[in-house]
PDB file of C-alpha atoms and ligand atoms in Angstrom:
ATOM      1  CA  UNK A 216      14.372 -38.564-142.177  1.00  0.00           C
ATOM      2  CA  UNK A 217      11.981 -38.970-139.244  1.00  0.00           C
ATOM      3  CA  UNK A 218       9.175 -40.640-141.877  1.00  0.00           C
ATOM      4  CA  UNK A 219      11.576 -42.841-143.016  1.00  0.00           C
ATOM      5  CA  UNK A 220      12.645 -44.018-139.658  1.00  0.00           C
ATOM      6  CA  UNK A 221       9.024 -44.558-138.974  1.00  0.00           C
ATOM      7  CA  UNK A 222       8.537 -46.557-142.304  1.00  0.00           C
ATOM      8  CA  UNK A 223      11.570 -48.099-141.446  1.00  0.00           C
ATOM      9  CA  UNK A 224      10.283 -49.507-138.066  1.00  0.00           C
ATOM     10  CA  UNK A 225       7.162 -50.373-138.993  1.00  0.00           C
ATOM     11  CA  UNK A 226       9.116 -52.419-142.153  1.00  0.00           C
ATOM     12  CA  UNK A 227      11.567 -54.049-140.584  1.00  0.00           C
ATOM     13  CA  UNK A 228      10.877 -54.178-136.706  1.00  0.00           C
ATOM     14  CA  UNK A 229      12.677 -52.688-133.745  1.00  0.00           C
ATOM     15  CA  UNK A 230      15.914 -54.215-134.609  1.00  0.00           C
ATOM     16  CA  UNK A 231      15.821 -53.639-137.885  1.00  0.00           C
ATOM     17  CA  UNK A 232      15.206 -49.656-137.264  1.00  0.00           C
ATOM     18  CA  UNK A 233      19.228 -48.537-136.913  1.00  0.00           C
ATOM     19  CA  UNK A 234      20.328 -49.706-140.297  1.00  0.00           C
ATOM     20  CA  UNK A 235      17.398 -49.160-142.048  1.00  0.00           C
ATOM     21  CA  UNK A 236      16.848 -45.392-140.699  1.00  0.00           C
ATOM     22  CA  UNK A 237      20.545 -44.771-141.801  1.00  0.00           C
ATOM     23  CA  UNK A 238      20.789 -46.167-145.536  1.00  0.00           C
ATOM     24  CA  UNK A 239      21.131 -43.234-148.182  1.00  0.00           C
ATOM     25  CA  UNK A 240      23.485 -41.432-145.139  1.00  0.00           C
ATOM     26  CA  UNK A 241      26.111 -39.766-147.298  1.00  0.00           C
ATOM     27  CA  UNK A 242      29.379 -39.109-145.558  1.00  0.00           C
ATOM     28  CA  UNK A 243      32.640 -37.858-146.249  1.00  0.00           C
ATOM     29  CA  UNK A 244      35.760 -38.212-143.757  1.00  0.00           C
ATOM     30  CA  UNK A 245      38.582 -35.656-144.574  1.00  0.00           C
ATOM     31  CA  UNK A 246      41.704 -35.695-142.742  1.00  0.00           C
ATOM     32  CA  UNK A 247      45.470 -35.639-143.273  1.00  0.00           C
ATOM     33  CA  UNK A 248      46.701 -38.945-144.864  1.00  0.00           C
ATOM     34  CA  UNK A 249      47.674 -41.116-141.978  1.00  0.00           C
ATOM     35  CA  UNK A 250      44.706 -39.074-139.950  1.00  0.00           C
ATOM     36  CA  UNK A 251      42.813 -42.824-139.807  1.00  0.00           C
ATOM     37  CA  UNK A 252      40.278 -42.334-142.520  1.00  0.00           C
ATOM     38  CA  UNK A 253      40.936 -45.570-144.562  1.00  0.00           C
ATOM     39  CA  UNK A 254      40.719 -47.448-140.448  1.00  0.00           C
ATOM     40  CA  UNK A 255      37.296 -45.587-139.872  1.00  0.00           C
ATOM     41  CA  UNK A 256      35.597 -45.371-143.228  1.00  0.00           C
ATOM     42  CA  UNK A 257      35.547 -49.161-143.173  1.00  0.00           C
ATOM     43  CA  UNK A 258      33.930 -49.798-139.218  1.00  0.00           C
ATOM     44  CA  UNK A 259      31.708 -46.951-140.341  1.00  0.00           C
ATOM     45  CA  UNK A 260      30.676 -48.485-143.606  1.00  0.00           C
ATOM     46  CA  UNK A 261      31.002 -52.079-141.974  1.00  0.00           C
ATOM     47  CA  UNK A 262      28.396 -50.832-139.068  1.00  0.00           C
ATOM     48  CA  UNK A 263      25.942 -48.992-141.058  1.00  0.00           C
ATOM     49  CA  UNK A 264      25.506 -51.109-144.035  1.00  0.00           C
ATOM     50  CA  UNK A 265      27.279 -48.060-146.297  1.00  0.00           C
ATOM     51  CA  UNK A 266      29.170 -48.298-149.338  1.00  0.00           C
ATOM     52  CA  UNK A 267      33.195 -47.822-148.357  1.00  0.00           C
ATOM     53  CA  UNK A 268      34.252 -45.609-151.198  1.00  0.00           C
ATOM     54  CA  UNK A 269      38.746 -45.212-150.971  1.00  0.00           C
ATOM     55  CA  UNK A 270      39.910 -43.481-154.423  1.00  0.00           C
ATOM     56  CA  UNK A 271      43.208 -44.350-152.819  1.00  0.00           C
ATOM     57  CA  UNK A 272      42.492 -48.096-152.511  1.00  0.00           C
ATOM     58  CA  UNK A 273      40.944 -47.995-155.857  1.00  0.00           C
ATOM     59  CA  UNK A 274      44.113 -46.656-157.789  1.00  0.00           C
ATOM     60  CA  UNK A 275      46.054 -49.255-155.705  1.00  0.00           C
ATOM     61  CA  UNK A 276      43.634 -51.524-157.088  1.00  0.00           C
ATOM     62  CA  UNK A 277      44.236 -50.621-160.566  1.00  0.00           C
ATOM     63  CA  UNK A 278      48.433 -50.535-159.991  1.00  0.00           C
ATOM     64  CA  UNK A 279      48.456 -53.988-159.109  1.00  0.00           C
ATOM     65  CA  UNK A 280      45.953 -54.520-161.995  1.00  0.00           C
ATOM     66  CA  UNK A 281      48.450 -52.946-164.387  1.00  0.00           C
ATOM     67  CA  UNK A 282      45.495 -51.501-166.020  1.00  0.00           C
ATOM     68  CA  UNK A 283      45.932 -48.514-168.039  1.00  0.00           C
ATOM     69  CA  UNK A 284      44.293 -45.834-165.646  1.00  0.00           C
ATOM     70  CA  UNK A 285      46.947 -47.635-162.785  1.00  0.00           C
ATOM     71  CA  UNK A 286      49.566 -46.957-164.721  1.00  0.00           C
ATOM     72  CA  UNK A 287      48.731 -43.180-165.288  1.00  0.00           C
ATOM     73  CA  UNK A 288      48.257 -42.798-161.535  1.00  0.00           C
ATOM     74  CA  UNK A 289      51.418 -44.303-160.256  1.00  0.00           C
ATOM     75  CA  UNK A 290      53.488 -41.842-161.967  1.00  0.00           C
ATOM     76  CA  UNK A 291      51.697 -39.067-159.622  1.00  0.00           C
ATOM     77  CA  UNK A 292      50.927 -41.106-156.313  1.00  0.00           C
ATOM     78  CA  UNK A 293      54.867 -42.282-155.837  1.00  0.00           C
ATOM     79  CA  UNK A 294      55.697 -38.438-156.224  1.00  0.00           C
ATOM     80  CA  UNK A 295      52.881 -37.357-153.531  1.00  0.00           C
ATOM     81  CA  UNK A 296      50.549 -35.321-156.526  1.00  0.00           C
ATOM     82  CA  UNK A 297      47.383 -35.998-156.797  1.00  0.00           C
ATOM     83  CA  UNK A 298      45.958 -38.017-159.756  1.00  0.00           C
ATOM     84  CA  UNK A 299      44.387 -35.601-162.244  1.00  0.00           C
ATOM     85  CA  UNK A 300      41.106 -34.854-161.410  1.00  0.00           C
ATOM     86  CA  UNK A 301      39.353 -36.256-165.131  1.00  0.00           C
ATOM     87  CA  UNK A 302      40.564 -39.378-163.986  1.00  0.00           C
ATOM     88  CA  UNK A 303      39.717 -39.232-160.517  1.00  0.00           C
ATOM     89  CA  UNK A 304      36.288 -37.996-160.975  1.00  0.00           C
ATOM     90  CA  UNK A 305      35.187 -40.729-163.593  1.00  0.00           C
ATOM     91  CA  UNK A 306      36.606 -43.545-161.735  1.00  0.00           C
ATOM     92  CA  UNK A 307      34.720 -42.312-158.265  1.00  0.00           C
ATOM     93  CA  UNK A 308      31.615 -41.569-160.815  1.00  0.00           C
ATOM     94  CA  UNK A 309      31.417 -44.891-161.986  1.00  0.00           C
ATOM     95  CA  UNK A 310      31.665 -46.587-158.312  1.00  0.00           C
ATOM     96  CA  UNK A 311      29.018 -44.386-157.344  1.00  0.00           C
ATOM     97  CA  UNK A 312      26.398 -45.818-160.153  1.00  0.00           C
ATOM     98  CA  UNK A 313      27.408 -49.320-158.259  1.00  0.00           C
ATOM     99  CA  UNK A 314      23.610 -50.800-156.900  1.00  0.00           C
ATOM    100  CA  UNK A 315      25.810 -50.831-153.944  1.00  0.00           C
ATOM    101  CA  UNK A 316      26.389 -47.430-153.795  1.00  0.00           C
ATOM    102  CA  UNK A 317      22.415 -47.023-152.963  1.00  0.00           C
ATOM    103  CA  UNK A 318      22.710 -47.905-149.730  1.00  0.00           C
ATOM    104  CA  UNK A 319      24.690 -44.785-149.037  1.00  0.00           C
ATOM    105  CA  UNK A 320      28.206 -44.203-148.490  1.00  0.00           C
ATOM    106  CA  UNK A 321      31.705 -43.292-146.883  1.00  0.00           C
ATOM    107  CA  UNK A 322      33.944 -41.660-148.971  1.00  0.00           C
ATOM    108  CA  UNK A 323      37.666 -41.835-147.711  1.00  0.00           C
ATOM    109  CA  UNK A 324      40.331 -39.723-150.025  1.00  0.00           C
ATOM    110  CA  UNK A 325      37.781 -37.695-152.203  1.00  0.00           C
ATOM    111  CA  UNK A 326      37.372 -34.868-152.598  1.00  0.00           C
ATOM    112  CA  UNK A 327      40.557 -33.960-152.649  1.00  0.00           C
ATOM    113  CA  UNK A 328      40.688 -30.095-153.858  1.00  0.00           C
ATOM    114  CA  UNK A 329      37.716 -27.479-154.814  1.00  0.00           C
ATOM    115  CA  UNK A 330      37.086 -28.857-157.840  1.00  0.00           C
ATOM    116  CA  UNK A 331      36.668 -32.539-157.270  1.00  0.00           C
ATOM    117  CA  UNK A 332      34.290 -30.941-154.395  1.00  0.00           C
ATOM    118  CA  UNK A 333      32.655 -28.934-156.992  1.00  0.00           C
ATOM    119  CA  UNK A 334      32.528 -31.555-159.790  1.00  0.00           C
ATOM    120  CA  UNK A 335      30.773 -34.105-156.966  1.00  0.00           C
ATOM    121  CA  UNK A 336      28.529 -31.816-155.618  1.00  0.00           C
ATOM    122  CA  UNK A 337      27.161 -31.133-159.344  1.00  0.00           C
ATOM    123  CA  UNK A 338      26.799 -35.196-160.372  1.00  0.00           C
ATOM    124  CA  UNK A 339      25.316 -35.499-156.649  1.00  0.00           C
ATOM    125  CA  UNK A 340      22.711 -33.193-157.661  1.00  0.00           C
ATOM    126  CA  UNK A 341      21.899 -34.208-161.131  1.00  0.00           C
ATOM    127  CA  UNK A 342      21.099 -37.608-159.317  1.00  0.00           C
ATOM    128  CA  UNK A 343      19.231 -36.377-157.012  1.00  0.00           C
ATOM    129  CA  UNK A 344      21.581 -36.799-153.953  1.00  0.00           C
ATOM    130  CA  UNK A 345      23.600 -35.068-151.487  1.00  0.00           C
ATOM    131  CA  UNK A 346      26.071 -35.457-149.083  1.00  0.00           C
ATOM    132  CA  UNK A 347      25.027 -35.443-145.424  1.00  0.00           C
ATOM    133  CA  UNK A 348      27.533 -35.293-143.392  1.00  0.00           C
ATOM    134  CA  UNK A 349      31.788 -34.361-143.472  1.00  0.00           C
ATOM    135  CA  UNK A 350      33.197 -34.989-141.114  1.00  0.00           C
ATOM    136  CA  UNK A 351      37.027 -33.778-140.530  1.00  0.00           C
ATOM    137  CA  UNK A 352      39.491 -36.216-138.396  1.00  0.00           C
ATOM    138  CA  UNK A 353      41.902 -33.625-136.781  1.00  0.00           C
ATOM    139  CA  UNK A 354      45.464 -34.531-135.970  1.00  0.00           C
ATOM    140  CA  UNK A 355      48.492 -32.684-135.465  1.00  0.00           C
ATOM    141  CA  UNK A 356      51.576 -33.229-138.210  1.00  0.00           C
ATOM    142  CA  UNK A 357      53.801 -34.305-136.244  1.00  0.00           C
ATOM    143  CA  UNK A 358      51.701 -37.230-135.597  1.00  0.00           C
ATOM    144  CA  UNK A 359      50.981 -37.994-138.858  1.00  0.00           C
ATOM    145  CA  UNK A 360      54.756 -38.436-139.811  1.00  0.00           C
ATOM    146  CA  UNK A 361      54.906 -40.833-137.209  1.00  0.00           C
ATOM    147  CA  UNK A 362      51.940 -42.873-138.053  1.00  0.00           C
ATOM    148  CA  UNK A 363      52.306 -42.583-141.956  1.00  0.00           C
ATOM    149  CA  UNK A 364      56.588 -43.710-141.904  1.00  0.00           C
ATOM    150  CA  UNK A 365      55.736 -46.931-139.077  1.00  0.00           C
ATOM    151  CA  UNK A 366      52.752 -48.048-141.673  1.00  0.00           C
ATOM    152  CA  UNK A 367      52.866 -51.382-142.958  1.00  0.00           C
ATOM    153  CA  UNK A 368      50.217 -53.272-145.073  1.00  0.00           C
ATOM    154  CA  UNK A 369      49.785 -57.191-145.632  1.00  0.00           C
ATOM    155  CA  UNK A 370      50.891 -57.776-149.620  1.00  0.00           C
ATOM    156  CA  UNK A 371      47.917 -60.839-149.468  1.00  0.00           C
ATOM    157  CA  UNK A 372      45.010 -59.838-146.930  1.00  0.00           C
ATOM    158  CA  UNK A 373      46.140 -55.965-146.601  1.00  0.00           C
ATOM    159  CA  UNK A 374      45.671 -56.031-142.639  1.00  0.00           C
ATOM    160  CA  UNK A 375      47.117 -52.702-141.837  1.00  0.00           C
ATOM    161  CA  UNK A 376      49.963 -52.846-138.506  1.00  0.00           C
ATOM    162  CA  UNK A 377      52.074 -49.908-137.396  1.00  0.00           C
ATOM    163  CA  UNK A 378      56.079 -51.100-136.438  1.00  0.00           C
ATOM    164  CA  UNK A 379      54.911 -48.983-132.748  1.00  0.00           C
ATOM    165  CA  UNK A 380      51.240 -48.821-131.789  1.00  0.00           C
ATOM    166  CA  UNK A 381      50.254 -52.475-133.376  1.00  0.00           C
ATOM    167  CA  UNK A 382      53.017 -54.331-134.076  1.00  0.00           C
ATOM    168  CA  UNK A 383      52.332 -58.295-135.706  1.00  0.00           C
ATOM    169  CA  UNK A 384      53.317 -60.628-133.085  1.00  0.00           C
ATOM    170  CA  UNK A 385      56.371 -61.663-134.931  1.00  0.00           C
ATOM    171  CA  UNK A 386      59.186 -59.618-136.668  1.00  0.00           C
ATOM    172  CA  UNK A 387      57.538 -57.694-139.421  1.00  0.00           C
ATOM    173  CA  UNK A 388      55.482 -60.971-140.462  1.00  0.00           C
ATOM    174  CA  UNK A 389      51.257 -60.722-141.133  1.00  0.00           C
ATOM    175  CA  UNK A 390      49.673 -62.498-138.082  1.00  0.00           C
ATOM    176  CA  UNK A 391      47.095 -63.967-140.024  1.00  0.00           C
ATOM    177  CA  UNK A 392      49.058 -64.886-143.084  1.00  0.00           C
ATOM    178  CA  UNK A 393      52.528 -65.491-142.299  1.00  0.00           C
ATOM    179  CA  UNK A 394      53.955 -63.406-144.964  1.00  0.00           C
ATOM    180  CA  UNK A 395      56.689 -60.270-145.011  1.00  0.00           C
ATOM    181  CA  UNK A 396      54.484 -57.387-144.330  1.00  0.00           C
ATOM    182  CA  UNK A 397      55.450 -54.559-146.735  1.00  0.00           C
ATOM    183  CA  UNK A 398      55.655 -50.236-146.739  1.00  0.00           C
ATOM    184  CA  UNK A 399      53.185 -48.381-148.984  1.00  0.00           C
ATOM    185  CA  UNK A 400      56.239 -46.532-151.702  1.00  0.00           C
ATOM    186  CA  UNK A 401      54.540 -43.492-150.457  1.00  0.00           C
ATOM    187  CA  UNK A 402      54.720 -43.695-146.647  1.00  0.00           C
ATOM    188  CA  UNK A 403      58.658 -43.177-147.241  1.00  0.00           C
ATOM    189  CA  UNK A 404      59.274 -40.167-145.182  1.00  0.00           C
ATOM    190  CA  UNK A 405      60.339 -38.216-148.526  1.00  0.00           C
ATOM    191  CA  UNK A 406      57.186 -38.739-150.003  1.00  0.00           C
ATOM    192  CA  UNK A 407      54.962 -38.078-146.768  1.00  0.00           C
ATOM    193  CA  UNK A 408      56.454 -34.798-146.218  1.00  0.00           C
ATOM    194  CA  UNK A 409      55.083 -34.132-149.687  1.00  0.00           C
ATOM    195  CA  UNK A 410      51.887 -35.790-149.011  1.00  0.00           C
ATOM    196  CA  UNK A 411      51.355 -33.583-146.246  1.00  0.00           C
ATOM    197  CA  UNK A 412      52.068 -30.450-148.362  1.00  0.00           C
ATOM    198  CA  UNK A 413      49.573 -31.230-150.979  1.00  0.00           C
ATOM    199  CA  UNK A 414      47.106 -32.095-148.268  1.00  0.00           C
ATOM    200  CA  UNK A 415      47.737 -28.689-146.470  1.00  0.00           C
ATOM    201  CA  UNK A 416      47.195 -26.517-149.949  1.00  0.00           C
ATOM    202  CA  UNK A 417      44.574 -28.751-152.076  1.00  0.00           C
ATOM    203  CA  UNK A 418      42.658 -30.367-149.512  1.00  0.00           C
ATOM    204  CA  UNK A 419      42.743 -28.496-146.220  1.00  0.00           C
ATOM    205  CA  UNK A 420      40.146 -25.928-148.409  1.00  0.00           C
ATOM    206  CA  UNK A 421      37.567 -28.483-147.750  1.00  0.00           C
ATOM    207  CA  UNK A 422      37.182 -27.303-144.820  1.00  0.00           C
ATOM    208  CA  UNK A 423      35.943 -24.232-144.842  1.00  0.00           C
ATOM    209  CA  UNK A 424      33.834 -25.179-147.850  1.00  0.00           C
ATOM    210  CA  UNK A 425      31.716 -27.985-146.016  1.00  0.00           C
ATOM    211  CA  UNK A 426      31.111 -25.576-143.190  1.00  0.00           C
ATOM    212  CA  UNK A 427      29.472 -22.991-145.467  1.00  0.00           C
ATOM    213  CA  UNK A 428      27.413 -25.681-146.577  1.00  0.00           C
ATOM    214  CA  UNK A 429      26.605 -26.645-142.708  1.00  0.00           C
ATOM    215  CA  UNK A 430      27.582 -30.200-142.933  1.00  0.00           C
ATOM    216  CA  UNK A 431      31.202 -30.214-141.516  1.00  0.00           C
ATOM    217  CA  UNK A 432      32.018 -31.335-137.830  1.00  0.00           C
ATOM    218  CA  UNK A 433      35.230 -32.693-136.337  1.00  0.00           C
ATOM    219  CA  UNK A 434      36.486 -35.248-134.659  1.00  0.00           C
ATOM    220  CA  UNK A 435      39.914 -35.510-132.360  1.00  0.00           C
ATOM    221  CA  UNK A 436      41.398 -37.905-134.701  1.00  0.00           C
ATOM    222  CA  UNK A 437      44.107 -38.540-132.175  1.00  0.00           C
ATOM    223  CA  UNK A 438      41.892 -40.166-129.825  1.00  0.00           C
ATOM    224  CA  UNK A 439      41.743 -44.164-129.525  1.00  0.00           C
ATOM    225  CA  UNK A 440      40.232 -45.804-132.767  1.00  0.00           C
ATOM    226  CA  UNK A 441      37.765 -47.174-130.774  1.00  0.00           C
ATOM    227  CA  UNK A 442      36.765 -43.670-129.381  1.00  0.00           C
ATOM    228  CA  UNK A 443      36.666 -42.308-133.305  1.00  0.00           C
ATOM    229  CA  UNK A 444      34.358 -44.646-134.189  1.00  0.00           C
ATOM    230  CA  UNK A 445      32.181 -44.216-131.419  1.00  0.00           C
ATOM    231  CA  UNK A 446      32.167 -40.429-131.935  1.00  0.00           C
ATOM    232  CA  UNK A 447      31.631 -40.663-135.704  1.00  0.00           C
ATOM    233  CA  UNK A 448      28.409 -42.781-135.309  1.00  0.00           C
ATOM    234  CA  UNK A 449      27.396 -40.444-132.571  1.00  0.00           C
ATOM    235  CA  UNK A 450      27.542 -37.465-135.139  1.00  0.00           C
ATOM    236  CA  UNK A 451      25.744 -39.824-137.781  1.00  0.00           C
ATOM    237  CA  UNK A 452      22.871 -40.789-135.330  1.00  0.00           C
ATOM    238  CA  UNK A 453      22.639 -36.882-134.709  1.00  0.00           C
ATOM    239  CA  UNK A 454      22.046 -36.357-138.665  1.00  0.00           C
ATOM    240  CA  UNK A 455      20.161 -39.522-139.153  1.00  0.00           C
ATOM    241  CA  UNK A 456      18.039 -38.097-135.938  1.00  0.00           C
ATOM    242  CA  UNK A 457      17.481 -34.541-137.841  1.00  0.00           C
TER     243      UNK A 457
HETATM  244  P1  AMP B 549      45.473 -42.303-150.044  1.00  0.00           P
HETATM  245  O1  AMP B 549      45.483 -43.792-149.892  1.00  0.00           O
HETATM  246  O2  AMP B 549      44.096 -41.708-149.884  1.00  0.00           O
HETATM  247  O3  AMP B 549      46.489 -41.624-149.165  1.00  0.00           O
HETATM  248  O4  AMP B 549      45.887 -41.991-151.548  1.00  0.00           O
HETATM  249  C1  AMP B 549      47.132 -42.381-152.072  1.00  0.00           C
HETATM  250  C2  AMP B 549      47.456 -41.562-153.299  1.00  0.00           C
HETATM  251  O5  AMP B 549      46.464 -41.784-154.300  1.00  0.00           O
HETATM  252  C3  AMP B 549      47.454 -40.062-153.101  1.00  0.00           C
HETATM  253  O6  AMP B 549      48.681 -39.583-152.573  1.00  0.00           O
HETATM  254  C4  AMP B 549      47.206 -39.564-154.523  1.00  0.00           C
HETATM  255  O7  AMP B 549      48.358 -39.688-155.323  1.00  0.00           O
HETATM  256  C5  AMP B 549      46.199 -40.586-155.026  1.00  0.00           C
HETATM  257  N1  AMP B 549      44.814 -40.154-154.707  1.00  0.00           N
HETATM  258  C6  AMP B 549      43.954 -40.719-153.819  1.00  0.00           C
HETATM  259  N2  AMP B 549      42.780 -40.077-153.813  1.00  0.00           N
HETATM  260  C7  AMP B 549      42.886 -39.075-154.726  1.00  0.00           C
HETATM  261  C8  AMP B 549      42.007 -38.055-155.189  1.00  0.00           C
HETATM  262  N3  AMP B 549      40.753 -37.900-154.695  1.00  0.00           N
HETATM  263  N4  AMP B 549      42.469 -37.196-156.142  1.00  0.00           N
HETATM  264  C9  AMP B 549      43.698 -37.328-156.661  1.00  0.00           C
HETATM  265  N5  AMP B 549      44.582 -38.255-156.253  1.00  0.00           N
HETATM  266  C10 AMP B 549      44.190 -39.129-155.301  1.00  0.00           C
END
């Protein structure tokens, strides 16, 4: 990592050191849903010239698509399950090929149990990459409930608000676009408590299975989003420093 800074530098020039040093950085955030991944991955991936890789954004993607793999996945994501790991795997597989992708990049959603975990850390390896960093968002449940139910989403720009800690400036109405903002079908309370479960038995694993590997660390996902951030790309310049 060091050479490659110094390549890097000598490259690109002083100011052209900070992106440069960090492209290839592999992250992962993991986190409750509603623990501010989706917010973070993107200023993270926006800052640091990464891929922003959200398999929850990309079956949205295909819903409103009405393509055939959307309409396998909305069966399972308005009931809480997760998708079915062949399907997740090749869609994330084939975003990963993306030139994009070789930049580096932030996945947000995935993995989502052991074996997507597994199943990524054996493609990562058969081309020749690695993640670098996970790093877990921490917030208590009771939080979550109340950030997931007050979500709402822009149907035409999808600027995210919350009805309590950033409200639009009028009634329920996108500030930049005018239009009725609208409630993800699974940020009903019914399906969040459900959401949670799934997250506590499939996902919460994660865990303990990026710290054997010595790449987990945690942030207090409860904090300001502006403090996240700032801690996240304090833990990346530690890696990128290593
Ligand atoms: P999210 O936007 O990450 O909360 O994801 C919304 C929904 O998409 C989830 O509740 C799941 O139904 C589905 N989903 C997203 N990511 C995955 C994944 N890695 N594996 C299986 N299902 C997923």
């Amino acid at each position: 990592m060091i050479q490659r800074r110094e390549e890097a530098a000598l490259l690109l020039g002083p100011n052209a050191e900070v992106s440069a040093l960090r492209s290839g950085m592999n992250l992962v955030l993991l986190g409750a849903p509603g623990a501010g991944k989706g917010t973070q991955a993107k200023r993270l991936a926006d800052r640091l010239g990464l891929l922003h890789l959200s398999t929850g954004d990309l079956f949205r993607a295909h819903l409103s698509q009405g393509t055939e793999l959307g309409k396998t996945a909305r069966r399972y994501m308005e009931a809480g399950e997760l998708v079915p790991d062949d399907v997740t795997l090749a869609m994330v597989f084939d975003r990963l090929s993306a030139p994009e992708a070789a930049q580096g990049f932030v996945l947000d959603g995935f993995p989502r149990n052991l074996a997507q975990a597994e199943a990524f850390e054996r493609e990562m390896a058969a081309r020749g990459q690695r993640l670098d960093l996970a790093v877990l968002l921490a917030v208590a449940d009771s939080v979550l409930v109340e950030r997931l139910t007050g979500r709402r989403t822009c149907p035409q720009c999808q600027a995210t608000y919350h009805l309590v800690f950033s409200p639009p400036a009028h009634d329920e109405l996108c500030d930049r676009c005018g239009v009725p903002l609208v409630q993800r079908p699974d940020d009903r309370p019914e399906t969040v408590m459900r959401r949670l479960e799934v997250y506590h038995a499939e996902t919460a694993p994660l865990i303990a299975y990026y710290r054997r590997r010595g790449i987990l660390r945690e942030v207090n996902g409860e904090a300001s989003p502006e403090a996240v951030t700032e801690a996240l790309l304090g833990l990346v310049e530690g890696v990128a420093g290593d």
